[in-house]
């Protein structure tokens, strides 16, 4: 078995400092199960912090641009009041912030979103390529500290009295590049520690970090708005930098890096009929001889292209809600009343609560059915009526808004969570790779990177279309959900055919025994 079962004296030297400290306190080596728990917890908080910093922009939007041509909320003209000391700026909640408080403010905020997400999408492809070729612990740490730094730079514009659109544009671009390091890294690490048998459920629960991060970012940013919108960026920026330090100290990137014995792991699941995506996650005998899979080769893996294109439209819907839901709520009368920016931000967290339930449900169902495509497509089709009812009846009362928002979040985020976690890990260990585990980050980056292009387009179009009609925005989202489901049709048909063949073979088996 080579290095998999032999302790290797040099292995301890490569262990993260925090792991060595835990083993020193315990007085013995950590078990495989303990390592798995550490991986799940550390990567959970790591990616939750990424989303917490990403969510702040949507919360602050209504503060930067409090006006709305749709609902006539032009109550607070832009005013800058200088005190006796010219360098000090007196800013009041509701004033807005140039250049985002003008007639084109909504469009400018949309451009910031697309700049961030465009660089995030481009960076994703490079991050996956680098992630399979570098130490993921170091790579992830650098990404988190960089994300924290440039998230804070956006908030520093408040104290620096910066009103240049290009300053915020450049900061968002660089922040997007650093943010792209997160997803390929955490999925690759988790994928290397867990087999496939319950991957959908485990990753569905683990993927709650996305919604937990969004909720945390919303609550923190909303709570700090009254102290100055800059704090809504700086505090989450400091949070992710701190968690990045925890990653550096504790995260074991794979069993081999800490000399863990795989005998404690769950037994490998049998090979799936047809596609064979249940190939054992790692072949220890070939460990150390693997070469990272190339970008083009990864695209050719069966199932990668359909799921990547599906995620393009799924993330278009999900990220439009991520970046614009608090703004939409604060500019839409619910039972005849408008909510404040802070209240709208807090209310929008219920969409992410629904997303947590949807991610776990989608993962569990796909495990039970052993059918990822059927599950993802079904959720996308169910998202269409959910979006229609939320737009049509969400304004009736706060209770109805909450219920419909929760249901919409469940169906929108369910397939998004499934594709970016369990599906990516499945395809990253496809049978065509012959046990090579060094495709996980690349495949994850291809799927999520393609999805992130859609994530950039959705908020950008919303920035322009919403100034005319939110009904058109929701029509666009329903169309995107429909296309996302249709793109999986070939895989759905293959899975249904496979289920029928399995049923027939099971029906014939008792007859043969008799």
CSV table of C-alpha atoms in Angstrom, one decimal, residues 124-140 184-185 188 192 253-254 290-298 433 436-446:
chain,number,residue,atom,x,y,z
A,124,UNK,CA,-12.3,29.9,-11.1
A,125,UNK,CA,-10.8,28.1,-14.1
A,126,UNK,CA,-7.3,29.1,-13.1
A,127,UNK,CA,-7.9,28.3,-9.5
A,128,UNK,CA,-9.0,24.8,-10.3
A,129,UNK,CA,-5.9,24.3,-12.5
A,130,UNK,CA,-3.6,25.6,-9.7
A,131,UNK,CA,-5.5,23.8,-6.9
A,132,UNK,CA,-4.7,20.4,-8.4
A,133,UNK,CA,-1.1,21.3,-8.7
A,134,UNK,CA,-0.4,23.1,-5.4
A,135,UNK,CA,-0.8,22.6,-1.6
A,136,UNK,CA,-4.5,23.3,-1.2
A,137,UNK,CA,-4.1,24.4,2.4
A,138,UNK,CA,-1.7,27.2,1.4
A,139,UNK,CA,-3.7,28.1,-1.6
A,140,UNK,CA,-6.9,28.4,0.3
A,184,UNK,CA,-12.5,24.3,-6.0
A,185,UNK,CA,-10.3,24.0,-2.9
A,188,UNK,CA,-11.4,19.0,-3.6
A,192,UNK,CA,-10.6,13.4,-1.0
A,253,UNK,CA,-5.8,18.4,2.6
A,254,UNK,CA,-5.8,14.6,2.1
A,290,UNK,CA,-1.0,10.6,-10.5
A,291,UNK,CA,-0.7,13.5,-12.9
A,292,UNK,CA,-3.1,16.4,-12.7
A,293,UNK,CA,-5.8,16.2,-15.4
A,294,UNK,CA,-5.7,18.8,-18.1
A,295,UNK,CA,-8.5,21.4,-18.7
A,296,UNK,CA,-9.7,20.0,-22.0
A,297,UNK,CA,-9.5,16.4,-20.7
A,298,UNK,CA,-11.7,17.4,-17.8
A,433,UNK,CA,-10.0,8.8,-14.9
A,436,UNK,CA,-6.9,9.5,-10.6
A,437,UNK,CA,-8.0,11.9,-7.8
A,438,UNK,CA,-6.2,14.9,-9.2
A,439,UNK,CA,-9.1,16.1,-11.3
A,440,UNK,CA,-11.4,17.2,-8.4
A,441,UNK,CA,-10.4,20.8,-8.3
A,442,UNK,CA,-10.3,21.2,-12.1
A,443,UNK,CA,-13.7,19.6,-12.6
A,444,UNK,CA,-15.2,21.6,-9.7
A,445,UNK,CA,-13.8,24.7,-11.2
A,446,UNK,CA,-15.1,24.0,-14.7
